[in-house]
Amino acid sequence: MSHLQHVSTVDEAIERLIELYDNSCQLARKALDSGDLDDYRHVVYPKITVEVREWRPIDRSQPYGYVDKAGPYSATLSKPRLLRGYLHEQLSRLTENYPCDIYVGNSDVQIPPEYIRNVGEVPQDRGDVARPTLDEVNDAIIDGEWWAFHGEEMPLFHFGAQRFDIACARIEHYTGIDVDTVQKYILFTNYAMHTTEFVKFGLRELTREDSRYTALVLPNGETIHSNDAVTLDVDELTLTSRFQMPRFDLITAGGDGITMINIGVGPSNAKTITDCLSVLRPEAWIMIGHCAGLDGRMRIGDLILGNAYQRDDHILDDKIGSQNPIPAIPEVQRMLEASVKEVYGEENSLMRTGTVLSTDDRNWEWRTSRDLWEWLSHSTAVAVDMESCTLAANGYRYRVPYGTLLSVSDLPLHAVPKLPAQAQAFYSNSKEAHVMCAVRAVEQLASNPQRLHTRKLRRTIGEVPFR
């Protein structure tokens, strides 16, 4: 740690990390603008090391900020300003639990200019200018690889700097807007009608004097503030996007607002976006979508609150074996159940909990009766969709609380397949209430985020001090 400097407080450490990163970015712009590429060797990510001087038992209910042994815990970070609140929370908890020394300084890892905003053109002969390299992009810490936890320093954070940067770049690539306004509570859908209902809700909220929301960012980058919302109607706004996953950010001053993303259809999309969003350490993500009901007693429009996940999507089998159970998160379940009662009324009989089965085959029902019998004969699934299990499995993997609230749109095993006329009628009748159930749930979670900070997603081995 000879190249790192001791700092006295958590706040000082965070400000120093931000200063070092900003200085590197400024130096990068200057070097590329002037053509003096020799200076680029000094464009490096900042590094923080927390030396836990002494291990001691702590409160057993602590959900994060604990370690198994004393020693140095380090992270090379990118965009520390984006993580300011998160870093303060995590470092404060760790240093309160153990006697610690904090060291901050420059790392020896260069920042590729492709990850720095507003830089000049990179010359073809790059000289000392770093290149983005996939050699530095992996999930070894998240996935508990032996080598990631048995070096001279133990990991403090879940991601390396280039893994963080490429994830942020991918978020902007898929959603079309800067990563800076992503909020801590994320709703996923694969229907534009849901995002339209979300925008209507956002406009209503922005006109309220006591609203906690301060702005709404649309997929085209347009930002709507309170004074704009009074005179706007949703029909006047551009809600479509040329980007693959339109994103809508309903912002609060503390970043604990709601982001909704239309991720499209399929488990691959679900994995892609959550692989990226995970670096921002959201408080929770929830899927609101449609599903096929498997129980003949169901009716179109019934709600399914997923409390178990049967994975037949194959998308994460190499990361989390299918024998690993993906648990429901009770704190999310309780909020979703309460919000359904709030929106639909106490006597609502439309909702049931049950196992959700996710498949990578959109036309899974186009099989012989015998094939379907053999596929489902040992299953307790009450619903089939394509994304929920992937989102839950990646939430489990990345330690991000998750949930699923689905609406039954067809009953293919009971002669009610999804056909255009019936589907459109169902969509028009259910979309607002479905969205509001999820919105009310995350608003309740945001009012007391500590209830989400549990040990349920922590690993027995291969865990870092940070949440």
XYZ file of C-alpha atoms in Angstrom:
467
model
C 0.000 0.000 0.000
C 3.012 2.271 -0.342
C 1.425 4.143 -3.274
C -1.791 4.721 -1.324
C -2.311 7.440 1.263
C -3.981 7.043 4.623
C -7.217 8.995 5.057
C -8.933 9.760 8.330
C -12.639 9.435 7.545
C -15.072 7.726 5.204
C -16.130 11.059 3.721
C -12.520 11.991 3.054
C -11.936 8.639 1.363
C -14.919 9.054 -0.963
C -14.041 12.626 -1.892
C -10.476 11.556 -2.607
C -11.668 8.699 -4.840
C -13.836 11.135 -6.802
C -11.010 13.652 -7.071
C -8.525 11.064 -8.349
C -10.973 9.701 -10.920
C -11.951 13.176 -12.149
C -8.275 14.155 -12.411
C -7.550 11.077 -14.511
C -10.454 11.854 -16.847
C -9.306 15.451 -17.204
C -5.759 14.303 -17.961
C -7.084 11.870 -20.570
C -8.982 14.619 -22.380
C -5.952 16.906 -22.299
C -3.580 14.218 -23.576
C -5.858 13.214 -26.451
C -6.657 16.814 -27.397
C -2.974 17.815 -27.431
C -1.723 14.610 -29.005
C 0.834 14.181 -26.199
C 0.037 10.534 -25.507
C 2.994 9.989 -23.157
C 0.937 11.486 -20.327
C -1.803 8.924 -20.824
C 0.129 6.377 -18.766
C -0.978 8.377 -15.714
C -4.686 7.988 -16.582
C -5.590 5.325 -14.027
C -8.513 4.226 -11.902
C -8.474 5.082 -8.180
C -8.069 2.345 -5.603
C -9.252 1.998 -2.024
C -7.957 -0.422 0.586
C -9.569 -0.958 3.973
C -7.193 -2.630 6.403
C -9.243 -4.440 9.033
C -6.785 -4.439 11.911
C -8.630 -6.829 14.177
C -11.441 -9.302 13.673
C -14.086 -9.484 16.377
C -17.624 -10.832 16.673
C -20.342 -8.381 15.671
C -24.134 -8.290 15.862
C -25.274 -11.480 14.124
C -28.155 -9.672 12.405
C -25.770 -7.460 10.408
C -26.690 -7.865 6.705
C -23.373 -6.587 5.318
C -20.208 -4.863 6.455
C -18.708 -7.951 8.070
C -15.652 -10.048 7.265
C -14.359 -13.487 8.179
C -10.871 -12.375 9.085
C -8.659 -9.349 9.521
C -6.515 -8.076 6.661
C -6.578 -5.790 3.613
C -9.770 -5.535 1.514
C -9.360 -3.621 -1.750
C -11.262 -2.384 -4.777
C -10.275 -0.556 -7.935
C -13.227 1.658 -8.753
C -14.686 3.554 -11.677
C -17.163 6.442 -11.567
C -17.066 6.771 -7.760
C -19.304 9.840 -7.951
C -22.071 7.581 -9.258
C -21.678 5.349 -6.193
C -21.197 8.107 -3.605
C -24.204 7.197 -1.425
C -23.589 3.475 -1.699
C -19.898 3.828 -0.817
C -20.716 5.974 2.201
C -23.206 3.421 3.514
C -20.911 0.456 2.978
C -17.683 1.980 4.267
C -19.431 3.451 7.303
C -20.877 0.082 8.278
C -17.550 -1.715 7.853
C -15.506 0.832 9.806
C -18.094 0.907 12.589
C -17.920 -2.866 12.957
C -14.116 -3.216 13.102
C -11.050 -1.104 13.835
C -9.936 -0.113 10.332
C -7.459 2.029 8.438
C -8.475 3.396 5.031
C -5.999 4.036 2.223
C -6.776 5.720 -1.095
C -4.633 6.386 -4.147
C -4.091 5.678 -7.790
C -4.121 2.086 -8.977
C -1.875 0.752 -11.714
C -4.876 -0.002 -13.978
C -5.305 2.419 -16.878
C -8.709 3.777 -17.898
C -9.460 3.163 -21.589
C -10.658 6.421 -23.188
C -13.710 4.610 -24.545
C -15.051 4.657 -20.973
C -14.447 8.395 -20.418
C -17.011 10.942 -21.519
C -16.154 13.866 -23.784
C -12.705 12.735 -24.857
C -11.096 13.525 -28.175
C -10.606 11.054 -30.980
C -8.249 8.207 -30.148
C -5.434 8.042 -32.737
C -4.933 4.834 -34.661
C -1.443 4.527 -33.187
C -2.524 4.500 -29.553
C 0.912 4.483 -27.961
C 0.423 4.353 -24.185
C -3.351 4.728 -24.455
C -5.085 1.768 -22.839
C -7.545 -0.373 -24.772
C -10.742 -1.873 -23.406
C -9.957 -5.507 -22.756
C -12.276 -8.349 -21.945
C -9.401 -9.884 -19.963
C -10.407 -7.425 -17.223
C -14.148 -8.152 -17.510
C -15.393 -11.064 -15.454
C -17.640 -12.004 -12.547
C -15.036 -13.957 -10.609
C -15.849 -12.152 -7.360
C -19.616 -12.449 -7.781
C -19.348 -16.129 -8.661
C -16.912 -16.907 -5.832
C -13.925 -18.037 -7.888
C -11.125 -19.343 -5.673
C -8.420 -17.099 -7.114
C -10.490 -13.926 -6.580
C -10.509 -14.522 -2.803
C -7.034 -15.918 -2.217
C -4.649 -13.185 -3.294
C -2.606 -10.790 -1.197
C -5.675 -8.550 -0.860
C -9.270 -9.679 -0.493
C -12.049 -8.104 -2.574
C -13.992 -5.225 -1.050
C -16.475 -4.733 -3.913
C -18.157 -7.167 -6.302
C -16.790 -5.799 -9.594
C -13.552 -4.711 -11.182
C -13.325 -1.262 -12.778
C -13.566 -2.343 -16.421
C -16.431 -4.726 -15.590
C -18.201 -1.732 -14.059
C -17.451 0.500 -17.038
C -18.555 -1.901 -19.731
C -21.809 -2.517 -17.818
C -22.524 1.221 -17.679
C -21.736 1.547 -21.381
C -24.071 -1.340 -22.172
C -26.897 0.206 -20.127
C -26.569 3.364 -22.190
C -26.296 1.317 -25.393
C -29.461 -0.687 -24.755
C -31.590 2.021 -23.144
C -30.325 5.066 -25.026
C -29.852 7.413 -22.052
C -27.072 8.136 -19.588
C -26.620 5.742 -16.706
C -26.518 8.559 -14.149
C -30.286 8.718 -13.611
C -30.970 5.009 -13.053
C -32.884 4.762 -9.760
C -32.496 2.256 -6.932
C -35.815 0.474 -7.552
C -36.253 -1.111 -10.968
C -39.374 -2.460 -12.653
C -39.069 -4.676 -15.714
C -41.759 -5.207 -18.315
C -41.984 -6.280 -21.936
C -44.965 -4.129 -22.876
C -45.020 -0.515 -24.043
C -48.486 -0.143 -22.515
C -46.936 -0.637 -19.061
C -44.339 2.058 -19.647
C -47.079 4.408 -20.880
C -49.043 3.830 -17.670
C -45.857 4.452 -15.705
C -45.360 7.790 -17.482
C -48.961 8.770 -16.703
C -48.296 8.024 -13.054
C -45.075 10.029 -13.172
C -46.778 13.063 -14.668
C -49.477 12.939 -11.981
C -46.859 12.709 -9.259
C -44.808 15.611 -10.584
C -47.855 17.903 -10.344
C -48.329 17.131 -6.635
C -46.819 19.657 -4.249
C -45.855 16.979 -1.735
C -44.465 14.497 -4.243
C -41.103 12.938 -3.490
C -40.316 12.812 -7.222
C -38.434 15.664 -8.872
C -38.196 14.702 -12.555
C -39.038 12.105 -15.183
C -36.479 11.110 -17.798
C -37.819 9.660 -21.052
C -36.042 7.240 -23.426
C -35.143 10.067 -25.820
C -33.277 11.881 -23.038
C -35.985 14.500 -22.464
C -36.300 15.459 -18.802
C -39.660 16.588 -17.461
C -39.733 18.637 -14.258
C -42.640 19.572 -12.028
C -43.388 22.872 -13.765
C -43.461 21.091 -17.151
C -45.776 18.297 -16.020
C -48.659 20.644 -15.203
C -49.263 21.436 -18.871
C -48.235 18.122 -20.436
C -50.327 15.197 -21.534
C -48.893 11.758 -22.187
C -50.020 11.942 -25.821
C -47.706 14.899 -26.365
C -44.614 12.954 -25.350
C -42.293 10.759 -27.368
C -42.370 7.427 -25.552
C -41.001 5.299 -28.369
C -37.303 4.722 -28.806
C -34.935 3.499 -31.476
C -33.047 1.698 -28.735
C -33.693 -1.902 -27.789
C -34.816 -1.387 -24.188
C -36.637 1.924 -23.598
C -36.012 3.227 -20.087
C -38.005 5.633 -17.928
C -36.494 7.134 -14.755
C -38.806 8.695 -12.164
C -36.226 10.506 -10.085
C -35.971 11.478 -6.441
C -33.334 13.682 -4.843
C -31.769 10.671 -3.135
C -31.858 8.374 -6.139
C -34.402 6.068 -4.494
C -37.015 6.613 -7.189
C -38.250 4.123 -9.763
C -36.793 3.088 -13.090
C -38.935 1.117 -15.525
C -37.371 -0.688 -18.486
C -39.095 -2.448 -21.351
C -36.629 -5.317 -21.729
C -38.399 -7.066 -24.590
C -39.085 -10.779 -24.673
C -36.958 -13.690 -23.542
C -34.502 -14.844 -20.878
C -31.462 -13.673 -22.831
C -32.648 -10.059 -22.660
C -33.401 -10.483 -18.962
C -29.884 -11.707 -18.271
C -28.266 -9.042 -20.456
C -29.805 -6.075 -18.685
C -29.448 -7.438 -15.144
C -25.795 -8.336 -15.768
C -25.330 -4.620 -16.380
C -27.652 -3.016 -13.832
C -26.167 -5.105 -11.037
C -23.015 -2.946 -10.905
C -25.129 0.000 -9.712
C -26.242 -2.036 -6.666
C -29.994 -1.376 -6.917
C -32.116 -2.036 -3.865
C -34.538 -4.330 -5.737
C -35.895 -5.281 -9.135
C -39.339 -6.638 -9.933
C -40.831 -8.169 -13.061
C -44.354 -7.200 -14.051
C -45.471 -9.198 -17.051
C -47.968 -11.651 -18.410
C -48.031 -15.387 -18.151
C -49.900 -18.482 -19.179
C -52.034 -19.873 -16.385
C -51.854 -23.618 -15.833
C -54.788 -24.065 -13.447
C -58.220 -24.491 -14.982
C -59.786 -22.529 -12.098
C -57.922 -19.403 -13.184
C -59.424 -16.592 -15.185
C -57.855 -14.101 -17.541
C -56.523 -11.209 -15.461
C -55.727 -13.219 -12.322
C -52.483 -12.188 -10.646
C -49.631 -14.585 -9.860
C -47.168 -13.636 -7.135
C -44.163 -15.872 -7.740
C -42.964 -17.565 -4.567
C -40.814 -20.224 -6.255
C -38.937 -20.416 -9.544
C -38.678 -23.474 -11.777
C -35.921 -22.784 -14.276
C -36.296 -24.219 -17.736
C -34.747 -21.226 -19.480
C -31.183 -22.663 -19.526
C -29.640 -19.188 -19.604
C -27.754 -19.295 -16.283
C -27.144 -23.015 -15.871
C -23.357 -22.538 -16.053
C -23.473 -19.953 -13.238
C -26.137 -21.365 -10.925
C -26.839 -25.053 -11.184
C -30.478 -25.987 -11.597
C -30.194 -27.918 -8.317
C -29.674 -24.586 -6.492
C -33.049 -23.359 -5.185
C -33.895 -19.730 -5.958
C -35.790 -18.520 -2.883
C -38.498 -15.890 -2.800
C -37.588 -12.695 -0.931
C -40.217 -12.335 1.820
C -39.788 -8.581 2.177
C -40.620 -8.096 -1.507
C -43.427 -10.664 -1.381
C -45.152 -8.942 1.524
C -45.023 -5.538 -0.166
C -46.398 -6.890 -3.443
C -49.219 -8.673 -1.634
C -50.085 -5.547 0.338
C -50.044 -3.405 -2.789
C -52.428 -5.756 -4.592
C -54.864 -5.370 -1.681
C -54.415 -1.590 -1.809
C -55.079 -1.376 -5.545
C -57.746 -4.052 -5.923
C -59.312 -3.952 -2.460
C -59.144 -6.121 0.634
C -61.605 -8.675 -0.725
C -59.601 -9.250 -3.891
C -59.682 -12.882 -4.967
C -57.662 -12.425 -8.147
C -54.229 -13.112 -6.662
C -52.548 -16.359 -5.756
C -48.982 -17.258 -4.939
C -47.265 -20.114 -6.667
C -44.358 -21.448 -8.655
C -43.467 -19.674 -11.891
C -41.877 -21.785 -14.618
C -39.760 -19.863 -17.134
C -38.895 -21.327 -20.511
C -36.737 -20.208 -23.419
C -39.349 -21.542 -25.866
C -42.026 -18.949 -26.632
C -44.177 -21.604 -28.276
C -43.772 -24.126 -25.472
C -47.439 -25.124 -25.715
C -47.017 -26.288 -29.331
C -46.214 -29.821 -28.203
C -48.120 -33.042 -28.110
C -50.370 -33.609 -25.141
C -48.089 -36.386 -23.969
C -44.979 -34.160 -24.157
C -46.738 -31.478 -22.110
C -47.914 -34.086 -19.621
C -44.375 -35.377 -19.116
C -42.947 -31.848 -18.910
C -45.378 -30.707 -16.217
C -46.247 -33.917 -14.409
C -43.820 -33.379 -11.507
C -44.186 -29.603 -11.381
C -46.162 -27.402 -9.001
C -45.975 -24.472 -11.429
C -49.113 -22.384 -11.769
C -47.760 -20.095 -14.492
C -45.358 -20.121 -17.437
C -43.429 -17.113 -18.719
C -40.000 -16.410 -20.219
C -38.217 -13.886 -18.006
C -39.118 -14.229 -14.322
C -36.789 -17.067 -13.397
C -33.837 -15.434 -15.150
C -34.446 -12.161 -13.328
C -34.791 -14.006 -10.030
C -31.725 -16.174 -10.632
C -29.567 -13.183 -11.549
C -30.934 -11.279 -8.551
C -29.918 -14.235 -6.400
C -26.518 -14.345 -8.077
C -25.845 -10.611 -7.805
C -27.406 -10.259 -4.315
C -30.170 -7.922 -5.542
C -33.622 -8.566 -3.992
C -36.179 -9.540 -6.619
C -39.837 -10.315 -7.132
C -42.417 -11.225 -9.767
C -46.027 -10.135 -10.219
C -47.587 -11.653 -13.326
C -51.036 -11.371 -14.842
C -52.639 -14.356 -16.528
C -53.168 -13.530 -20.198
C -54.026 -16.986 -21.543
C -54.856 -20.528 -20.461
C -53.419 -22.632 -23.287
C -53.955 -25.978 -21.560
C -57.626 -25.156 -21.106
C -58.582 -24.072 -24.628
C -57.903 -20.351 -24.078
C -54.763 -19.615 -26.126
C -53.441 -16.088 -26.530
C -55.159 -14.656 -29.619
C -55.120 -11.023 -30.795
C -58.682 -9.902 -30.035
C -58.901 -11.379 -26.544
C -55.362 -10.298 -25.694
C -55.947 -6.656 -26.603
C -59.168 -6.537 -24.585
C -57.379 -7.994 -21.579
C -54.440 -5.590 -21.938
C -56.656 -2.507 -22.004
C -58.518 -3.594 -18.862
C -55.545 -4.631 -16.725
C -52.543 -2.457 -17.515
C -53.012 0.442 -15.088
C -53.820 -1.651 -12.026
C -50.975 -4.070 -12.748
C -48.408 -1.274 -12.967
C -49.729 0.470 -9.869
C -49.415 -2.703 -7.795
C -45.681 -2.795 -8.502
C -45.246 0.961 -8.087
C -46.948 0.986 -4.680
C -44.842 -1.958 -3.564
C -41.505 -0.331 -4.358
C -42.656 2.966 -2.863
C -43.296 1.149 0.410
C -39.903 -0.540 0.184
C -38.246 2.816 -0.472
C -39.828 4.260 2.667
C -37.760 1.821 4.738
C -34.986 0.269 2.620
C -33.370 -1.368 5.630
C -36.046 -4.067 5.528
C -34.480 -5.282 2.247
C -31.007 -5.479 3.754
C -31.086 -9.057 4.936
C -28.608 -11.919 4.963
C -30.793 -14.080 2.710
C -28.689 -13.419 -0.391
C -25.281 -13.529 1.296
C -22.981 -16.449 0.564
C -21.536 -18.761 3.191
C -18.133 -18.470 1.483
C -16.877 -16.175 -1.240
C -18.576 -13.010 0.016
C -17.348 -9.410 0.067
C -17.922 -6.880 2.874
C -20.085 -4.600 0.723
C -23.787 -5.206 0.046
